[in-house]
mmCIF file of C-alpha atoms in Angstrom:
data_model
loop_
_atom_site.group_PDB
_atom_site.id
_atom_site.type_symbol
_atom_site.label_atom_id
_atom_site.label_comp_id
_atom_site.label_asym_id
_atom_site.label_seq_id
_atom_site.Cartn_x
_atom_site.Cartn_y
_atom_site.Cartn_z
ATOM 1 C CA MET Z 1 132.684 -67.827 -67.199
ATOM 2 C CA PRO Z 2 134.944 -68.505 -70.225
ATOM 3 C CA ILE Z 3 132.326 -69.728 -72.344
ATOM 4 C CA VAL Z 4 130.255 -66.744 -72.043
ATOM 5 C CA LYS Z 5 133.339 -64.863 -72.652
ATOM 6 C CA ASP Z 6 134.486 -66.669 -76.032
ATOM 7 C CA PHE Z 7 130.883 -66.309 -77.070
ATOM 8 C CA PHE Z 8 131.119 -62.199 -77.286
ATOM 9 C CA ILE Z 9 134.532 -62.660 -78.317
ATOM 10 C CA GLY Z 10 133.385 -64.113 -81.322
ATOM 11 C CA LEU Z 11 130.558 -61.619 -82.098
ATOM 12 C CA SER Z 12 133.145 -59.156 -81.962
ATOM 13 C CA ASN Z 13 135.221 -60.588 -84.750
ATOM 14 C CA ASN Z 14 132.087 -61.481 -86.964
ATOM 15 C CA SER Z 15 132.096 -58.866 -89.742
ATOM 16 C CA PHE Z 16 128.417 -59.384 -90.683
ATOM 17 C CA LEU Z 17 127.299 -58.447 -87.335
ATOM 18 C CA ASN Z 18 129.757 -55.458 -87.378
ATOM 19 C CA LYS Z 19 128.464 -54.187 -90.872
ATOM 20 C CA THR Z 20 124.952 -54.659 -89.808
ATOM 21 C CA ALA Z 21 125.762 -52.503 -86.562
ATOM 22 C CA LYS Z 22 127.142 -49.936 -88.395
ATOM 23 C CA GLU Z 23 124.056 -49.638 -90.565
ATOM 24 C CA VAL Z 24 121.897 -48.884 -87.467
ATOM 25 C CA GLY Z 25 124.278 -46.656 -85.321
ATOM 26 C CA PRO Z 26 125.130 -46.820 -81.666
ATOM 27 C CA MET Z 27 122.227 -48.666 -79.709
ATOM 28 C CA PHE Z 28 121.242 -51.622 -77.655
ATOM 29 C CA GLY Z 29 122.967 -50.419 -74.586
ATOM 30 C CA ALA Z 30 125.785 -49.399 -76.252
ATOM 31 C CA ASN Z 31 125.122 -45.503 -76.373
ATOM 32 C CA LYS Z 32 126.010 -45.906 -72.502
ATOM 33 C CA VAL Z 33 129.703 -47.004 -73.419
ATOM 34 C CA VAL Z 34 130.404 -44.921 -76.680
ATOM 35 C CA ALA Z 35 130.415 -41.198 -77.113
ATOM 36 C CA GLY Z 36 128.291 -41.196 -80.189
ATOM 37 C CA ASN Z 37 129.001 -40.797 -83.803
ATOM 38 C CA THR Z 38 129.288 -37.324 -84.450
ATOM 39 C CA ILE Z 39 132.032 -34.886 -83.633
ATOM 40 C CA LYS Z 40 129.578 -32.696 -81.721
ATOM 41 C CA TYR Z 41 128.575 -35.464 -79.702
ATOM 42 C CA LEU Z 42 132.143 -36.140 -78.431
ATOM 43 C CA ILE Z 43 133.011 -32.826 -77.720
ATOM 44 C CA ASP Z 44 129.920 -32.031 -75.528
ATOM 45 C CA THR Z 45 131.080 -35.460 -73.870
ATOM 46 C CA ILE Z 46 134.753 -34.566 -73.603
ATOM 47 C CA GLU Z 47 133.668 -30.801 -72.481
ATOM 48 C CA ARG Z 48 131.621 -32.677 -69.809
ATOM 49 C CA LEU Z 49 134.318 -34.605 -68.225
ATOM 50 C CA ASN Z 50 137.002 -32.116 -68.362
ATOM 51 C CA ASN Z 51 134.645 -29.733 -66.441
ATOM 52 C CA LYS Z 52 134.978 -32.560 -63.605
ATOM 53 C CA GLY Z 53 138.811 -32.371 -63.746
ATOM 54 C CA ILE Z 54 138.792 -35.532 -66.031
ATOM 55 C CA THR Z 55 140.995 -35.994 -69.457
ATOM 56 C CA VAL Z 56 140.110 -38.139 -72.227
ATOM 57 C CA THR Z 57 141.739 -40.394 -74.886
ATOM 58 C CA VAL Z 58 139.647 -40.947 -77.584
ATOM 59 C CA ASP Z 59 139.379 -44.391 -79.691
ATOM 60 C CA CYS Z 60 138.197 -43.679 -82.906
ATOM 61 C CA LEU Z 61 136.560 -47.188 -83.256
ATOM 62 C CA GLY Z 62 137.270 -49.346 -86.326
ATOM 63 C CA GLU Z 63 137.742 -53.042 -87.140
ATOM 64 C CA PHE Z 64 138.185 -55.116 -90.322
ATOM 65 C CA VAL Z 65 140.632 -52.750 -92.536
ATOM 66 C CA VAL Z 66 141.262 -54.299 -95.457
ATOM 67 C CA THR Z 67 142.159 -51.616 -98.124
ATOM 68 C CA GLU Z 68 144.288 -48.703 -98.050
ATOM 69 C CA GLY Z 69 141.541 -46.835 -98.847
ATOM 70 C CA GLU Z 70 140.097 -47.622 -95.244
ATOM 71 C CA ALA Z 71 143.460 -46.967 -93.644
ATOM 72 C CA ILE Z 72 143.662 -43.700 -95.069
ATOM 73 C CA GLN Z 73 140.326 -43.037 -93.978
ATOM 74 C CA ALA Z 74 140.741 -44.147 -90.599
ATOM 75 C CA LYS Z 75 143.694 -41.968 -90.187
ATOM 76 C CA ASP Z 76 141.482 -39.087 -91.804
ATOM 77 C CA GLN Z 77 138.914 -39.671 -88.817
ATOM 78 C CA ILE Z 78 141.292 -39.470 -86.323
ATOM 79 C CA LEU Z 79 143.093 -36.207 -87.633
ATOM 80 C CA GLU Z 80 139.767 -34.678 -87.737
ATOM 81 C CA VAL Z 81 139.060 -35.822 -83.935
ATOM 82 C CA MET Z 82 142.603 -34.455 -83.188
ATOM 83 C CA TYR Z 83 141.952 -31.088 -84.971
ATOM 84 C CA ALA Z 84 138.539 -30.956 -82.871
ATOM 85 C CA ILE Z 85 140.013 -31.586 -79.641
ATOM 86 C CA TYR Z 86 142.841 -28.921 -80.043
ATOM 87 C CA ASN Z 87 140.436 -26.380 -81.562
ATOM 88 C CA HIS Z 88 138.006 -26.666 -78.702
ATOM 89 C CA SER Z 89 140.938 -26.376 -76.150
ATOM 90 C CA LEU Z 90 140.037 -29.793 -74.644
ATOM 91 C CA ALA Z 91 142.389 -31.703 -72.464
ATOM 92 C CA GLY Z 92 142.304 -35.012 -74.390
ATOM 93 C CA HIS Z 93 145.064 -37.130 -76.538
ATOM 94 C CA MET Z 94 144.123 -40.322 -78.859
ATOM 95 C CA SER Z 95 144.513 -43.784 -78.996
ATOM 96 C CA VAL Z 96 144.936 -45.673 -81.995
ATOM 97 C CA LYS Z 97 145.076 -49.346 -83.390
ATOM 98 C CA LEU Z 98 147.796 -50.422 -86.133
ATOM 99 C CA SER Z 99 145.464 -52.480 -87.456
ATOM 100 C CA GLN Z 100 143.058 -49.249 -88.349
ATOM 101 C CA LEU Z 101 146.176 -47.946 -90.142
ATOM 102 C CA GLY Z 102 146.805 -50.925 -92.450
ATOM 103 C CA SER Z 103 149.085 -52.887 -90.436
ATOM 104 C CA GLU Z 104 147.387 -56.268 -91.428
ATOM 105 C CA PHE Z 105 148.077 -55.983 -95.077
ATOM 106 C CA ASP Z 106 150.802 -53.594 -95.239
ATOM 107 C CA ILE Z 107 152.776 -52.356 -92.281
ATOM 108 C CA ASP Z 108 154.706 -49.931 -93.853
ATOM 109 C CA LEU Z 109 151.492 -48.125 -94.989
ATOM 110 C CA ALA Z 110 150.570 -48.175 -90.808
ATOM 111 C CA TYR Z 111 153.907 -46.949 -90.277
ATOM 112 C CA ARG Z 112 153.442 -44.004 -92.565
ATOM 113 C CA ASN Z 113 149.617 -43.381 -91.190
ATOM 114 C CA LEU Z 114 151.197 -43.281 -88.103
ATOM 115 C CA ARG Z 115 154.146 -40.998 -88.436
ATOM 116 C CA GLU Z 116 151.255 -38.528 -90.144
ATOM 117 C CA ILE Z 117 149.429 -38.395 -87.183
ATOM 118 C CA LEU Z 118 152.210 -37.846 -84.876
ATOM 119 C CA LEU Z 119 153.740 -34.802 -86.800
ATOM 120 C CA LYS Z 120 150.340 -33.299 -87.126
ATOM 121 C CA ALA Z 121 150.154 -33.713 -82.782
ATOM 122 C CA ASN Z 122 153.350 -32.232 -82.651
ATOM 123 C CA GLU Z 123 151.740 -28.817 -84.261
ATOM 124 C CA PHE Z 124 149.084 -29.614 -81.577
ATOM 125 C CA ASP Z 125 150.620 -28.805 -78.418
ATOM 126 C CA ASN Z 126 152.709 -32.124 -78.636
ATOM 127 C CA MET Z 127 149.195 -34.164 -77.858
ATOM 128 C CA HIS Z 128 150.295 -37.743 -76.976
ATOM 129 C CA ILE Z 129 149.362 -40.634 -79.375
ATOM 130 C CA ASN Z 130 149.076 -43.993 -77.682
ATOM 131 C CA ILE Z 131 149.401 -47.239 -79.654
ATOM 132 C CA ASP Z 132 146.581 -49.649 -78.449
ATOM 133 C CA THR Z 133 147.621 -53.338 -78.223
ATOM 134 C CA GLU Z 134 145.422 -56.239 -79.905
ATOM 135 C CA LYS Z 135 145.850 -59.919 -80.272
ATOM 136 C CA TYR Z 136 148.911 -61.195 -79.467
ATOM 137 C CA ASP Z 137 149.698 -62.101 -82.981
ATOM 138 C CA SER Z 138 150.179 -57.808 -83.557
ATOM 139 C CA LEU Z 139 152.423 -57.550 -80.778
ATOM 140 C CA PHE Z 140 155.455 -57.655 -82.888
ATOM 141 C CA ASP Z 141 154.212 -55.320 -85.221
ATOM 142 C CA ILE Z 142 153.495 -52.766 -82.886
ATOM 143 C CA THR Z 143 156.827 -52.715 -80.875
ATOM 144 C CA GLN Z 144 158.707 -52.873 -84.481
ATOM 145 C CA VAL Z 145 156.468 -49.414 -85.460
ATOM 146 C CA LEU Z 146 157.020 -47.972 -82.117
ATOM 147 C CA ASP Z 147 160.873 -48.439 -82.198
ATOM 148 C CA ARG Z 148 160.650 -46.787 -85.322
ATOM 149 C CA LEU Z 149 159.036 -43.830 -84.092
ATOM 150 C CA LYS Z 150 160.001 -43.293 -80.241
ATOM 151 C CA GLY Z 151 163.457 -42.022 -81.314
ATOM 152 C CA GLU Z 152 162.028 -39.099 -83.624
ATOM 153 C CA PHE Z 153 158.869 -38.725 -81.241
ATOM 154 C CA LYS Z 154 158.712 -38.045 -77.594
ATOM 155 C CA ASN Z 155 154.655 -38.292 -77.469
ATOM 156 C CA VAL Z 156 154.202 -41.443 -78.600
ATOM 157 C CA GLY Z 157 153.538 -44.413 -75.888
ATOM 158 C CA THR Z 158 151.760 -48.021 -75.687
ATOM 159 C CA VAL Z 159 149.772 -50.434 -73.363
ATOM 160 C CA ILE Z 160 151.338 -53.244 -71.365
ATOM 161 C CA GLN Z 161 148.881 -56.064 -70.951
ATOM 162 C CA ALA Z 162 149.785 -57.702 -67.636
ATOM 163 C CA TYR Z 163 148.292 -61.330 -68.595
ATOM 164 C CA LEU Z 164 151.097 -61.683 -71.202
ATOM 165 C CA TYR Z 165 154.432 -63.178 -70.024
ATOM 166 C CA LYS Z 166 156.490 -60.732 -72.265
ATOM 167 C CA ALA Z 167 154.940 -57.847 -70.580
ATOM 168 C CA ASP Z 168 157.863 -57.468 -67.744
ATOM 169 C CA ALA Z 169 160.028 -57.009 -71.023
ATOM 170 C CA LEU Z 170 158.191 -54.820 -72.605
ATOM 171 C CA ILE Z 171 158.236 -52.654 -69.382
ATOM 172 C CA ASP Z 172 162.130 -52.906 -68.890
ATOM 173 C CA LYS Z 173 162.494 -52.185 -72.384
ATOM 174 C CA TYR Z 174 160.367 -48.433 -72.575
ATOM 175 C CA PRO Z 175 160.875 -46.872 -69.232
ATOM 176 C CA GLU Z 176 160.942 -43.507 -71.003
ATOM 177 C CA LEU Z 177 157.429 -44.092 -72.563
ATOM 178 C CA ARG Z 178 154.161 -43.364 -71.462
ATOM 179 C CA LEU Z 179 152.592 -46.653 -70.944
ATOM 180 C CA ARG Z 180 149.304 -47.731 -70.129
ATOM 181 C CA MET Z 181 148.619 -50.985 -67.648
ATOM 182 C CA VAL Z 182 145.914 -52.991 -68.290
ATOM 183 C CA LYS Z 183 145.372 -56.662 -67.342
ATOM 184 C CA GLY Z 184 144.313 -57.737 -71.137
ATOM 185 C CA ALA Z 185 140.986 -58.512 -72.797
ATOM 186 C CA TYR Z 186 141.647 -60.716 -75.362
ATOM 187 C CA LYS Z 187 141.412 -64.788 -75.464
ATOM 188 C CA GLU Z 188 145.470 -65.825 -75.467
ATOM 189 C CA ASN Z 189 146.820 -69.485 -75.263
ATOM 190 C CA GLU Z 190 147.814 -70.438 -72.107
ATOM 191 C CA VAL Z 191 151.528 -70.363 -73.978
ATOM 192 C CA ILE Z 192 152.069 -67.094 -73.617
ATOM 193 C CA ALA Z 193 149.351 -65.600 -71.080
ATOM 194 C CA PHE Z 194 148.397 -66.423 -67.406
ATOM 195 C CA GLN Z 195 144.620 -67.761 -67.971
ATOM 196 C CA THR Z 196 143.070 -67.527 -64.206
ATOM 197 C CA LYS Z 197 141.563 -64.027 -62.554
ATOM 198 C CA GLU Z 198 143.913 -64.884 -59.394
ATOM 199 C CA GLU Z 199 146.852 -64.802 -61.852
ATOM 200 C CA ILE Z 200 146.100 -61.842 -64.137
ATOM 201 C CA ASP Z 201 145.769 -59.922 -60.887
ATOM 202 C CA GLU Z 202 148.342 -61.103 -59.094
ATOM 203 C CA ASN Z 203 151.152 -59.979 -61.757
ATOM 204 C CA TYR Z 204 148.995 -56.740 -62.667
ATOM 205 C CA ILE Z 205 149.777 -55.514 -59.011
ATOM 206 C CA ARG Z 206 153.280 -56.446 -59.442
ATOM 207 C CA LEU Z 207 153.729 -54.654 -62.908
ATOM 208 C CA ILE Z 208 152.271 -51.437 -61.408
ATOM 209 C CA LYS Z 209 154.483 -51.594 -58.933
ATOM 210 C CA LYS Z 210 157.518 -52.458 -60.652
ATOM 211 C CA ARG Z 211 156.587 -49.492 -63.058
ATOM 212 C CA LEU Z 212 155.688 -46.504 -60.843
ATOM 213 C CA LEU Z 213 159.638 -47.210 -58.740
ATOM 214 C CA SER Z 214 161.468 -47.480 -62.783
ATOM 215 C CA ALA Z 215 159.498 -45.211 -65.024
ATOM 216 C CA LYS Z 216 160.938 -41.936 -66.466
ATOM 217 C CA ASN Z 217 157.387 -41.387 -68.021
ATOM 218 C CA VAL Z 218 153.558 -41.246 -67.143
ATOM 219 C CA THR Z 219 152.041 -44.614 -65.761
ATOM 220 C CA SER Z 220 148.506 -45.077 -66.991
ATOM 221 C CA ILE Z 221 146.625 -47.466 -64.292
ATOM 222 C CA ALA Z 222 143.947 -48.614 -66.187
ATOM 223 C CA THR Z 223 141.258 -50.794 -64.236
ATOM 224 C CA HIS Z 224 137.695 -50.461 -62.501
ATOM 225 C CA ASP Z 225 138.997 -53.061 -59.460
ATOM 226 C CA ASP Z 226 138.419 -50.421 -56.684
ATOM 227 C CA LYS Z 227 140.414 -53.077 -54.216
ATOM 228 C CA ILE Z 228 143.641 -52.629 -56.641
ATOM 229 C CA ILE Z 229 142.838 -49.037 -56.870
ATOM 230 C CA THR Z 230 143.274 -48.901 -53.070
ATOM 231 C CA GLN Z 231 146.015 -50.929 -53.001
ATOM 232 C CA ILE Z 232 148.116 -48.800 -55.618
ATOM 233 C CA LYS Z 233 146.742 -45.748 -53.972
ATOM 234 C CA GLN Z 234 148.626 -46.720 -51.130
ATOM 235 C CA PHE Z 235 151.907 -47.600 -52.349
ATOM 236 C CA ILE Z 236 151.845 -44.610 -54.459
ATOM 237 C CA LYS Z 237 151.775 -42.932 -50.733
ATOM 238 C CA ASP Z 238 153.797 -45.275 -49.047
ATOM 239 C CA ASN Z 239 156.521 -44.480 -51.652
ATOM 240 C CA LYS Z 240 156.018 -40.712 -52.316
ATOM 241 C CA ILE Z 241 155.189 -40.906 -55.885
ATOM 242 C CA ASP Z 242 154.386 -37.856 -57.419
ATOM 243 C CA LYS Z 243 151.319 -37.341 -58.898
ATOM 244 C CA ASP Z 244 152.333 -36.313 -62.164
ATOM 245 C CA ARG Z 245 153.977 -39.543 -62.682
ATOM 246 C CA TYR Z 246 150.809 -41.477 -62.602
ATOM 247 C CA GLU Z 247 147.125 -41.466 -63.702
ATOM 248 C CA PHE Z 248 144.371 -43.700 -63.051
ATOM 249 C CA GLN Z 249 142.098 -44.479 -66.195
ATOM 250 C CA MET Z 250 139.056 -46.170 -66.908
ATOM 251 C CA LEU Z 251 136.282 -46.924 -69.493
ATOM 252 C CA TYR Z 252 133.714 -44.577 -70.573
ATOM 253 C CA GLY Z 253 130.399 -45.463 -68.983
ATOM 254 C CA PHE Z 254 131.755 -47.526 -66.264
ATOM 255 C CA ARG Z 255 131.979 -46.613 -62.491
ATOM 256 C CA SER Z 256 131.387 -42.864 -63.178
ATOM 257 C CA ASP Z 257 131.003 -42.257 -59.994
ATOM 258 C CA LEU Z 258 134.269 -43.845 -58.737
ATOM 259 C CA ALA Z 259 136.123 -42.185 -61.351
ATOM 260 C CA GLU Z 260 134.967 -38.790 -59.973
ATOM 261 C CA GLN Z 261 135.703 -39.494 -56.654
ATOM 262 C CA ILE Z 262 139.355 -40.678 -57.335
ATOM 263 C CA ALA Z 263 139.787 -37.303 -59.885
ATOM 264 C CA GLY Z 264 138.125 -35.249 -56.499
ATOM 265 C CA GLU Z 265 140.803 -36.281 -54.178
ATOM 266 C CA GLY Z 266 143.415 -34.799 -56.491
ATOM 267 C CA ASN Z 267 144.457 -37.586 -58.793
ATOM 268 C CA ASN Z 268 145.093 -37.224 -62.445
ATOM 269 C CA PHE Z 269 142.366 -39.324 -64.143
ATOM 270 C CA CYS Z 270 141.929 -40.194 -67.330
ATOM 271 C CA ILE Z 271 138.714 -41.951 -69.220
ATOM 272 C CA TYR Z 272 139.093 -43.786 -72.608
ATOM 273 C CA VAL Z 273 136.296 -42.495 -74.599
ATOM 274 C CA PRO Z 274 135.641 -44.680 -77.720
ATOM 275 C CA TYR Z 275 133.807 -42.724 -80.710
ATOM 276 C CA GLY Z 276 132.477 -44.077 -84.277
ATOM 277 C CA ASP Z 277 130.078 -46.035 -86.192
ATOM 278 C CA ASP Z 278 132.449 -49.173 -85.626
ATOM 279 C CA TRP Z 279 130.987 -49.674 -81.996
ATOM 280 C CA PHE Z 280 130.080 -53.599 -82.110
ATOM 281 C CA SER Z 281 133.065 -55.306 -81.372
ATOM 282 C CA TYR Z 282 134.066 -52.843 -78.861
ATOM 283 C CA PHE Z 283 130.745 -53.179 -77.157
ATOM 284 C CA MET Z 284 130.527 -57.348 -77.689
ATOM 285 C CA ARG Z 285 134.170 -57.240 -75.915
ATOM 286 C CA ARG Z 286 133.041 -55.066 -72.874
ATOM 287 C CA LEU Z 287 130.102 -57.477 -72.467
ATOM 288 C CA ALA Z 288 132.619 -60.184 -72.650
ATOM 289 C CA GLU Z 289 134.534 -58.806 -69.853
ATOM 290 C CA ARG Z 290 131.328 -57.860 -68.032
ATOM 291 C CA PRO Z 291 128.579 -60.300 -68.901
ATOM 292 C CA GLN Z 292 126.026 -58.165 -65.939
ATOM 293 C CA ASN Z 293 125.576 -55.517 -68.817
ATOM 294 C CA LEU Z 294 123.642 -58.306 -70.670
ATOM 295 C CA ASN Z 295 120.282 -57.379 -69.141
ATOM 296 C CA LEU Z 296 121.022 -53.772 -69.827
ATOM 297 C CA MET Z 297 121.424 -54.691 -73.873
ATOM 298 C CA PHE Z 298 118.470 -57.139 -73.933
ATOM 299 C CA LYS Z 299 115.619 -54.727 -72.252
ATOM 300 C CA GLU Z 300 116.682 -52.018 -75.019
ATOM 301 C CA LEU Z 301 116.624 -54.214 -77.583
ATOM 302 C CA LEU Z 302 113.058 -55.107 -76.747
ATOM 303 C CA LYS Z 303 111.905 -51.397 -76.747
ATOM 304 C CA PRO Z 304 109.002 -51.447 -79.203
ATOM 305 C CA ASP Z 305 110.364 -48.077 -80.925
ATOM 306 C CA ILE Z 306 113.605 -49.658 -81.040
ATOM 307 C CA LEU Z 307 111.897 -53.108 -83.019
ATOM 308 C CA LYS Z 308 109.906 -50.555 -85.161
ATOM 309 C CA LYS Z 309 112.541 -48.301 -86.041
ATOM 310 C CA VAL Z 310 115.293 -51.311 -86.971
ATOM 311 C CA GLY Z 311 113.026 -53.924 -87.154
ATOM 312 C CA THR Z 312 114.523 -57.379 -88.882
ATOM 313 C CA ILE Z 313 118.212 -55.922 -87.741
ATOM 314 C CA ALA Z 314 117.026 -55.776 -84.148
ATOM 315 C CA GLY Z 315 115.514 -59.142 -84.329
ATOM 316 C CA ILE Z 316 119.071 -60.426 -84.934
ATOM 317 C CA PHE Z 317 120.784 -58.836 -82.271
ATOM 318 C CA ALA Z 318 117.915 -59.781 -79.916
ATOM 319 C CA GLY Z 319 118.557 -63.432 -80.757
ATOM 320 C CA VAL Z 320 122.515 -63.134 -80.139
ATOM 321 C CA VAL Z 321 122.201 -61.529 -76.972
ATOM 322 C CA ALA Z 322 119.409 -63.613 -75.609
ATOM 323 C CA THR Z 323 121.675 -66.659 -76.394
ATOM 324 C CA GLY Z 324 124.419 -64.894 -74.416
ATOM 325 C CA SER Z 325 121.818 -63.950 -71.442
ATOM 326 C CA ILE Z 326 120.794 -67.539 -71.187
ATOM 327 C CA LEU Z 327 124.454 -68.836 -71.292
ATOM 328 C CA TYR Z 328 125.336 -66.305 -68.548
ATOM 329 C CA ARG Z 329 122.243 -67.445 -66.309
ATOM 330 C CA VAL Z 330 122.847 -71.025 -66.886
ATOM 331 C CA LEU Z 331 126.612 -71.298 -66.228
ATOM 332 C CA LYS Z 332 126.256 -68.658 -63.216
ATOM 333 C CA LYS Z 333 124.199 -71.026 -61.084
#
């Protein structure tokens, strides 16, 4: 349902709604997929997952960074989380976005901020730092910064989006880096990306297999699709791929039972844990991927205690979500 997906992707890019959501904190169903906005809550979440044999990668959420001060603040928050993970002896690393660090207005500032993060990561048991991919327009900046850093640091990696035609070339370019394999969550033009689910799934499976056979570092297989997971597990078995060369990965709050099952089978498993006040854009993108979550969000919005607590703000969100719900139900028929 591309119309519903486009609707929520559009909301994720709305600065007014993002600012408004930040004022009230994670709710409306988002608290099911965002690990709160305090260090204590985050650490408790990581400890709970670690106790189940699951590692984490933490994303300090942040959107619409337009000043140097905001970029430095984002960098400082990432460093704070890194210190907390290290200080509590937890199994986890960081996922960062260059746009948070200033790349959209000063690529050198973003580079300096990321380099400072990597230098500190070296002090924290060589903690891995993953550069998350964003819109296609940002891919050039990401690869340029990565190319500047990968010679100096061995604990840096990035993400390969399987819906991009360039994905093959990127896998060939970075065999020595730790890479996360995803399908891709943004709306991209047909000139640069596959458009149908069937094409994307086929390319995703093909790229994972290619990477597993050629990589010199860990491959993170990030999907909630149990059919794809089953197929890749069989491929790993057939090709006798060592378990230290791959891990499965899912988003926090999604298919927890399946995650625990895969980890319980002896596979390395990592949960992508979002954290912080800037939850709205992240949650809207998750709704774009899975509109079924609308019912959860709408029911929570209409609870009397929430309406009383945030008043007009809840009304705004209720209208937004109601519109999305109607679109989803109409187009589903």
